[in-house]
mmCIF file of C-alpha atoms in Angstrom:
data_model
loop_
_atom_site.group_PDB
_atom_site.id
_atom_site.type_symbol
_atom_site.label_atom_id
_atom_site.label_comp_id
_atom_site.label_asym_id
_atom_site.label_seq_id
_atom_site.Cartn_x
_atom_site.Cartn_y
_atom_site.Cartn_z
ATOM 1 C CA MET A 541 37.700 20.918 7.415
ATOM 2 C CA ASN A 542 36.798 23.621 9.940
ATOM 3 C CA VAL A 543 35.232 25.673 7.148
ATOM 4 C CA ALA A 544 33.033 22.743 6.165
ATOM 5 C CA ARG A 545 31.878 22.291 9.769
ATOM 6 C CA VAL A 546 31.056 25.981 10.034
ATOM 7 C CA SER A 547 29.052 25.833 6.780
ATOM 8 C CA VAL A 548 27.061 22.823 7.966
ATOM 9 C CA ALA A 549 26.386 24.482 11.324
ATOM 10 C CA GLY A 550 25.248 27.642 9.555
ATOM 11 C CA ALA A 551 22.883 25.702 7.319
ATOM 12 C CA VAL A 552 21.377 23.885 10.306
ATOM 13 C CA ALA A 553 20.896 27.161 12.163
ATOM 14 C CA ALA A 554 19.265 28.788 9.151
ATOM 15 C CA SER A 555 16.887 25.830 8.760
ATOM 16 C CA ALA A 556 15.964 26.055 12.426
ATOM 17 C CA LEU A 557 15.199 29.763 12.061
ATOM 18 C CA LEU A 558 12.964 29.078 9.061
ATOM 19 C CA LEU A 559 11.083 26.397 10.967
ATOM 20 C CA LEU A 560 10.575 28.756 13.880
ATOM 21 C CA ALA A 561 9.531 31.645 11.652
ATOM 22 C CA GLY A 562 7.030 29.587 9.665
ATOM 23 C CA PRO A 563 4.274 29.149 12.300
ATOM 24 C CA ALA A 564 4.714 32.739 13.526
ATOM 25 C CA SER A 565 3.935 34.201 10.086
ATOM 26 C CA ALA A 566 1.084 31.784 9.296
ATOM 27 C CA HIS A 567 -1.790 33.825 10.654
ATOM 28 C CA VAL A 568 -5.098 35.047 9.276
ATOM 29 C CA SER A 569 -4.488 38.087 7.066
ATOM 30 C CA VAL A 570 -6.375 40.373 4.697
ATOM 31 C CA GLN A 571 -5.101 41.605 1.382
ATOM 32 C CA PRO A 572 -6.536 43.526 -1.559
ATOM 33 C CA LEU A 573 -6.799 41.925 -4.987
ATOM 34 C CA GLY A 574 -6.574 45.413 -6.437
ATOM 35 C CA GLU A 575 -5.996 48.905 -5.113
ATOM 36 C CA ALA A 576 -7.676 49.642 -1.780
ATOM 37 C CA ALA A 577 -8.115 53.408 -1.984
ATOM 38 C CA GLN A 578 -9.894 55.651 0.483
ATOM 39 C CA GLY A 579 -13.397 56.539 -0.638
ATOM 40 C CA GLY A 580 -13.510 53.808 -3.293
ATOM 41 C CA SER A 581 -14.451 50.146 -3.356
ATOM 42 C CA ALA A 582 -12.309 47.024 -3.340
ATOM 43 C CA VAL A 583 -12.328 43.250 -3.408
ATOM 44 C CA ILE A 584 -10.432 41.992 -0.369
ATOM 45 C CA ASP A 585 -9.334 38.455 0.473
ATOM 46 C CA PHE A 586 -9.067 36.891 3.905
ATOM 47 C CA LYS A 587 -6.277 34.324 3.774
ATOM 48 C CA VAL A 588 -6.799 31.600 6.373
ATOM 49 C CA PRO A 589 -3.972 29.048 6.790
ATOM 50 C CA ASN A 590 -4.257 25.883 8.864
ATOM 51 C CA GLU A 591 -1.685 26.023 11.660
ATOM 52 C CA ARG A 592 -2.307 22.615 13.166
ATOM 53 C CA ASP A 593 -0.871 19.240 12.190
ATOM 54 C CA ASN A 594 -3.665 17.214 13.798
ATOM 55 C CA ALA A 595 -6.793 19.318 13.124
ATOM 56 C CA SER A 596 -8.614 21.078 10.266
ATOM 57 C CA THR A 597 -10.264 24.492 10.149
ATOM 58 C CA ILE A 598 -14.044 24.261 9.775
ATOM 59 C CA LYS A 599 -15.215 27.796 10.567
ATOM 60 C CA VAL A 600 -13.972 31.356 10.023
ATOM 61 C CA GLU A 601 -15.680 34.417 11.487
ATOM 62 C CA VAL A 602 -14.667 37.946 10.481
ATOM 63 C CA ASN A 603 -15.914 40.976 12.402
ATOM 64 C CA LEU A 604 -15.994 44.197 10.421
ATOM 65 C CA PRO A 605 -14.847 47.460 12.066
ATOM 66 C CA ALA A 606 -17.659 49.183 13.959
ATOM 67 C CA ASP A 607 -15.807 52.519 14.097
ATOM 68 C CA HIS A 608 -15.714 52.685 10.287
ATOM 69 C CA PRO A 609 -18.869 50.876 9.103
ATOM 70 C CA LEU A 610 -19.027 49.589 5.532
ATOM 71 C CA ALA A 611 -22.413 50.177 3.912
ATOM 72 C CA TYR A 612 -22.071 47.650 1.101
ATOM 73 C CA VAL A 613 -20.570 44.192 1.639
ATOM 74 C CA SER A 614 -21.056 41.138 -0.550
ATOM 75 C CA ALA A 615 -19.381 37.737 -0.307
ATOM 76 C CA GLN A 616 -18.167 35.631 -3.202
ATOM 77 C CA ALA A 617 -19.374 32.035 -3.017
ATOM 78 C CA VAL A 618 -16.675 29.631 -1.818
ATOM 79 C CA PRO A 619 -17.330 26.012 -2.872
ATOM 80 C CA GLY A 620 -17.951 23.786 0.136
ATOM 81 C CA TRP A 621 -18.528 26.705 2.515
ATOM 82 C CA LYS A 622 -21.754 28.312 3.718
ATOM 83 C CA THR A 623 -21.716 32.094 4.090
ATOM 84 C CA ASP A 624 -23.704 34.015 6.712
ATOM 85 C CA ILE A 625 -23.807 37.823 6.720
ATOM 86 C CA VAL A 626 -25.032 39.747 9.762
ATOM 87 C CA LYS A 627 -26.138 43.385 9.651
ATOM 88 C CA THR A 628 -26.340 45.668 12.676
ATOM 89 C CA LYS A 629 -28.230 48.918 13.296
ATOM 90 C CA LEU A 630 -25.884 51.858 13.532
ATOM 91 C CA ALA A 631 -26.018 54.008 16.641
ATOM 92 C CA LYS A 632 -25.408 56.992 14.403
ATOM 93 C CA PRO A 633 -26.587 56.763 10.766
ATOM 94 C CA ILE A 634 -24.030 57.633 8.115
ATOM 95 C CA GLU A 635 -24.689 59.556 4.920
ATOM 96 C CA LEU A 636 -23.954 57.881 1.623
ATOM 97 C CA HIS A 637 -24.488 59.642 -1.718
ATOM 98 C CA GLY A 638 -26.869 62.063 -0.034
ATOM 99 C CA SER A 639 -28.993 59.351 1.630
ATOM 100 C CA PRO A 640 -28.858 58.190 5.273
ATOM 101 C CA VAL A 641 -27.735 54.610 5.978
ATOM 102 C CA ASP A 642 -28.787 53.230 9.373
ATOM 103 C CA GLU A 643 -27.343 49.691 9.199
ATOM 104 C CA ALA A 644 -24.130 48.029 8.046
ATOM 105 C CA VAL A 645 -22.614 44.553 7.863
ATOM 106 C CA SER A 646 -20.951 43.743 11.167
ATOM 107 C CA LYS A 647 -19.947 40.093 10.726
ATOM 108 C CA VAL A 648 -19.359 37.507 7.992
ATOM 109 C CA THR A 649 -19.038 33.807 8.852
ATOM 110 C CA TRP A 650 -17.920 30.958 6.612
ATOM 111 C CA THR A 651 -18.737 27.413 7.787
ATOM 112 C CA ALA A 652 -17.462 24.253 6.089
ATOM 113 C CA THR A 653 -20.126 21.884 4.758
ATOM 114 C CA GLY A 654 -19.646 18.166 4.239
ATOM 115 C CA ASP A 655 -15.984 17.221 3.915
ATOM 116 C CA SER A 656 -14.857 20.742 3.012
ATOM 117 C CA LYS A 657 -12.185 21.835 5.470
ATOM 118 C CA ILE A 658 -8.849 23.602 5.551
ATOM 119 C CA THR A 659 -6.617 20.625 6.220
ATOM 120 C CA PRO A 660 -3.042 20.705 7.647
ATOM 121 C CA GLY A 661 -0.604 22.364 5.285
ATOM 122 C CA GLN A 662 -3.338 24.153 3.320
ATOM 123 C CA PHE A 663 -4.982 27.585 3.273
ATOM 124 C CA GLN A 664 -8.241 29.039 1.940
ATOM 125 C CA MET A 665 -9.106 32.458 0.542
ATOM 126 C CA PHE A 666 -12.438 34.094 1.464
ATOM 127 C CA PRO A 667 -13.239 37.116 -0.802
ATOM 128 C CA LEU A 668 -15.443 40.091 0.060
ATOM 129 C CA SER A 669 -16.434 43.096 -2.029
ATOM 130 C CA VAL A 670 -16.669 46.212 0.159
ATOM 131 C CA SER A 671 -17.721 49.813 -0.465
ATOM 132 C CA PRO A 672 -17.214 52.622 0.172
ATOM 133 C CA LEU A 673 -13.921 52.540 2.037
ATOM 134 C CA PRO A 674 -13.577 55.282 4.680
ATOM 135 C CA GLU A 675 -11.703 58.468 3.878
ATOM 136 C CA ASP A 676 -10.713 59.405 7.439
ATOM 137 C CA THR A 677 -8.357 56.521 8.248
ATOM 138 C CA ASP A 678 -5.390 54.777 6.637
ATOM 139 C CA GLN A 679 -6.293 51.283 7.808
ATOM 140 C CA LEU A 680 -9.154 48.974 8.767
ATOM 141 C CA VAL A 681 -8.845 46.330 11.489
ATOM 142 C CA PHE A 682 -10.821 43.099 11.068
ATOM 143 C CA LYS A 683 -11.002 40.774 14.073
ATOM 144 C CA ALA A 684 -11.189 37.114 13.053
ATOM 145 C CA ILE A 685 -11.994 33.882 14.879
ATOM 146 C CA GLN A 686 -10.764 30.524 13.555
ATOM 147 C CA THR A 687 -12.372 27.264 14.707
ATOM 148 C CA TYR A 688 -10.864 23.773 14.293
ATOM 149 C CA ASP A 689 -12.657 20.427 14.159
ATOM 150 C CA ASN A 690 -11.094 19.464 17.501
ATOM 151 C CA LYS A 691 -13.071 22.389 19.028
ATOM 152 C CA GLU A 692 -9.987 24.577 19.403
ATOM 153 C CA VAL A 693 -10.681 28.275 18.810
ATOM 154 C CA VAL A 694 -8.007 30.814 17.882
ATOM 155 C CA ARG A 695 -8.908 34.504 18.195
ATOM 156 C CA TRP A 696 -7.032 36.767 15.813
ATOM 157 C CA ILE A 697 -8.100 39.950 17.583
ATOM 158 C CA GLU A 698 -4.969 41.620 18.981
ATOM 159 C CA GLU A 699 -4.175 45.029 17.519
ATOM 160 C CA ALA A 700 -0.531 45.874 16.898
ATOM 161 C CA LYS A 701 0.875 48.881 18.755
ATOM 162 C CA GLU A 702 3.414 51.255 17.261
ATOM 163 C CA GLY A 703 6.930 50.489 18.428
ATOM 164 C CA ALA A 704 5.912 47.165 20.019
ATOM 165 C CA ALA A 705 6.544 43.640 18.824
ATOM 166 C CA GLU A 706 3.869 41.909 16.763
ATOM 167 C CA PRO A 707 1.278 40.318 19.050
ATOM 168 C CA GLU A 708 0.917 36.553 19.189
ATOM 169 C CA ASN A 709 -2.510 36.571 17.521
ATOM 170 C CA PRO A 710 -2.639 39.779 15.414
ATOM 171 C CA ALA A 711 -5.900 40.954 13.892
ATOM 172 C CA PRO A 712 -5.951 41.240 10.081
ATOM 173 C CA VAL A 713 -5.274 44.838 8.977
ATOM 174 C CA LEU A 714 -6.145 46.316 5.583
ATOM 175 C CA LYS A 715 -3.988 49.288 4.610
ATOM 176 C CA LEU A 716 -5.733 52.086 2.733
ATOM 177 C CA THR A 717 -4.003 54.362 0.259
ATOM 178 C CA ALA A 718 -4.811 57.941 -0.654
ATOM 179 C CA PRO A 719 -7.122 58.194 -3.672
ATOM 180 C CA ALA A 720 -5.288 58.660 -6.965
ATOM 181 C CA ALA A 721 -5.444 62.128 -8.524
ATOM 182 C CA ASP A 722 -6.130 62.664 -12.204
ATOM 183 C CA GLU A 723 -4.298 65.190 -14.411
ATOM 184 C CA GLY A 724 -6.625 67.973 -13.297
ATOM 185 C CA GLY A 725 -5.751 67.324 -9.654
ATOM 186 C CA ALA A 726 -9.134 65.820 -8.735
ATOM 187 C CA ALA A 727 -8.872 62.823 -6.417
ATOM 188 C CA HIS A 728 -10.845 59.668 -6.960
ATOM 189 C CA GLY A 729 -11.066 56.177 -5.453
ATOM 190 C CA SER A 730 -10.528 52.836 -7.148
ATOM 191 C CA THR A 731 -14.145 52.779 -8.291
ATOM 192 C CA ALA A 732 -15.446 56.084 -7.043
ATOM 193 C CA PRO A 733 -19.251 56.372 -7.189
ATOM 194 C CA GLY A 734 -20.455 58.449 -10.100
ATOM 195 C CA ALA A 735 -17.183 58.245 -11.993
ATOM 196 C CA ALA A 736 -18.758 56.467 -14.928
ATOM 197 C CA GLY A 737 -21.598 59.008 -15.054
ATOM 198 C CA ASN A 738 -19.232 61.955 -15.029
ATOM 199 C CA GLY A 739 -17.233 60.367 -17.817
ATOM 200 C CA ALA A 740 -20.386 59.897 -19.875
ATOM 201 C CA GLU A 741 -21.396 63.498 -19.311
ATOM 202 C CA LYS A 742 -17.962 64.704 -20.385
ATOM 203 C CA SER A 743 -18.128 62.469 -23.428
ATOM 204 C CA ASP A 744 -21.527 63.916 -24.366
ATOM 205 C CA GLU A 745 -20.194 67.442 -23.899
ATOM 206 C CA THR A 746 -17.242 66.624 -26.151
ATOM 207 C CA LYS A 747 -19.536 65.198 -28.819
ATOM 208 C CA THR A 748 -21.772 68.291 -28.629
ATOM 209 C CA THR A 749 -18.781 70.622 -28.919
ATOM 210 C CA THR A 750 -17.399 68.642 -31.864
ATOM 211 C CA ALA A 751 -20.764 68.649 -33.641
ATOM 212 C CA SER A 752 -21.140 72.393 -33.023
ATOM 213 C CA SER A 753 -17.665 73.050 -34.387
ATOM 214 C CA SER A 754 -18.401 70.950 -37.466
ATOM 215 C CA SER A 755 -21.661 72.860 -38.001
ATOM 216 C CA ASP A 756 -19.904 76.219 -37.661
ATOM 217 C CA SER A 757 -17.243 75.088 -40.086
ATOM 218 C CA GLY A 758 -19.893 73.978 -42.607
ATOM 219 C CA ASP A 759 -21.749 77.301 -42.337
ATOM 220 C CA SER A 760 -18.529 79.215 -42.858
ATOM 221 C CA THR A 761 -17.720 77.173 -45.964
ATOM 222 C CA ASP A 762 -21.197 77.776 -47.422
ATOM 223 C CA ALA A 763 -20.959 81.540 -46.829
ATOM 224 C CA THR A 764 -17.581 81.676 -48.550
ATOM 225 C CA ALA A 765 -18.936 79.772 -51.547
ATOM 226 C CA ARG A 766 -21.856 82.198 -51.841
ATOM 227 C CA VAL A 767 -19.560 85.252 -51.758
ATOM 228 C CA LEU A 768 -17.280 83.786 -54.408
ATOM 229 C CA GLY A 769 -20.300 82.977 -56.583
ATOM 230 C CA ILE A 770 -21.599 86.536 -56.398
ATOM 231 C CA ILE A 771 -18.169 87.936 -57.205
ATOM 232 C CA GLY A 772 -17.992 85.619 -60.222
ATOM 233 C CA ILE A 773 -21.369 86.839 -61.474
ATOM 234 C CA VAL A 774 -20.355 90.491 -61.038
ATOM 235 C CA VAL A 775 -17.092 89.887 -62.907
ATOM 236 C CA GLY A 776 -18.988 88.124 -65.693
ATOM 237 C CA VAL A 777 -21.479 90.958 -66.118
ATOM 238 C CA ALA A 778 -18.658 93.505 -66.140
ATOM 239 C CA GLY A 779 -16.901 91.528 -68.845
ATOM 240 C CA VAL A 780 -19.998 91.384 -71.051
ATOM 241 C CA ALA A 781 -20.554 95.154 -70.655
ATOM 242 C CA TYR A 782 -16.932 95.874 -71.545
ATOM 243 C CA GLY A 783 -17.251 93.713 -74.683
ATOM 244 C CA VAL A 784 -20.376 95.541 -75.855
ATOM 245 C CA LEU A 785 -18.755 98.961 -75.369
ATOM 246 C CA ALA A 786 -15.655 97.882 -77.215
ATOM 247 C CA GLY A 787 -17.757 96.663 -80.173
ATOM 248 C CA ARG A 788 -19.598 99.965 -80.421
ATOM 249 C CA ARG A 789 -16.343 101.923 -80.497
ATOM 250 C CA ARG A 790 -15.050 99.847 -83.391
ATOM 251 C CA THR A 791 -18.331 100.398 -85.351
ATOM 252 C CA ALA A 792 -18.202 104.128 -84.780
#
């Protein structure tokens, strides 16, 4: 009987912990659909849950990191949501593929149109394609602002500090991994610029080498055939001469 009471009490306590943990973990976050490697490109998703029981999310604003500007940003269309992209002049231009870039996307805003909303108990994904990812940091911090239809605004802008508890409204953080290295030891990003071109050049070089080898092999075969032919002729002539001499000896 006591064991049964303890089990029931434990189950109730566990349920209470789950209920308490639920809202705390339901915050705006960013996650890669594929590998997010330094120096490459990636498609990232901003996951926006609705945390309210009596209101719906109608607007999401994401501010891109100014300390690590992203030169190329494009947004995938989300049905029922209007997308606005804002670019800002850079105080210090960055170099990309040998060319200077003096502006970068600083903010992307999604606004619900018509009856499209993130209702209680639901979430929405907002995808972005970004490139190139910086090579001098292992993470990117995106500060997000979530607006509800009751005019409540939640700012997901607090940066976590090492050794400290998670802040109440943490900013979405994208972790970056070191670029993968190929068998030759060369590092490359998920879709490193110029990779396709280098592959094509290598392929052409391989084809040229193969064709050259085939040509050399054909030439060698022809030369061998010629030598054997000449030897055959010489042997034939020698045989005829030997036959003539032998005939003369018999006659004599």
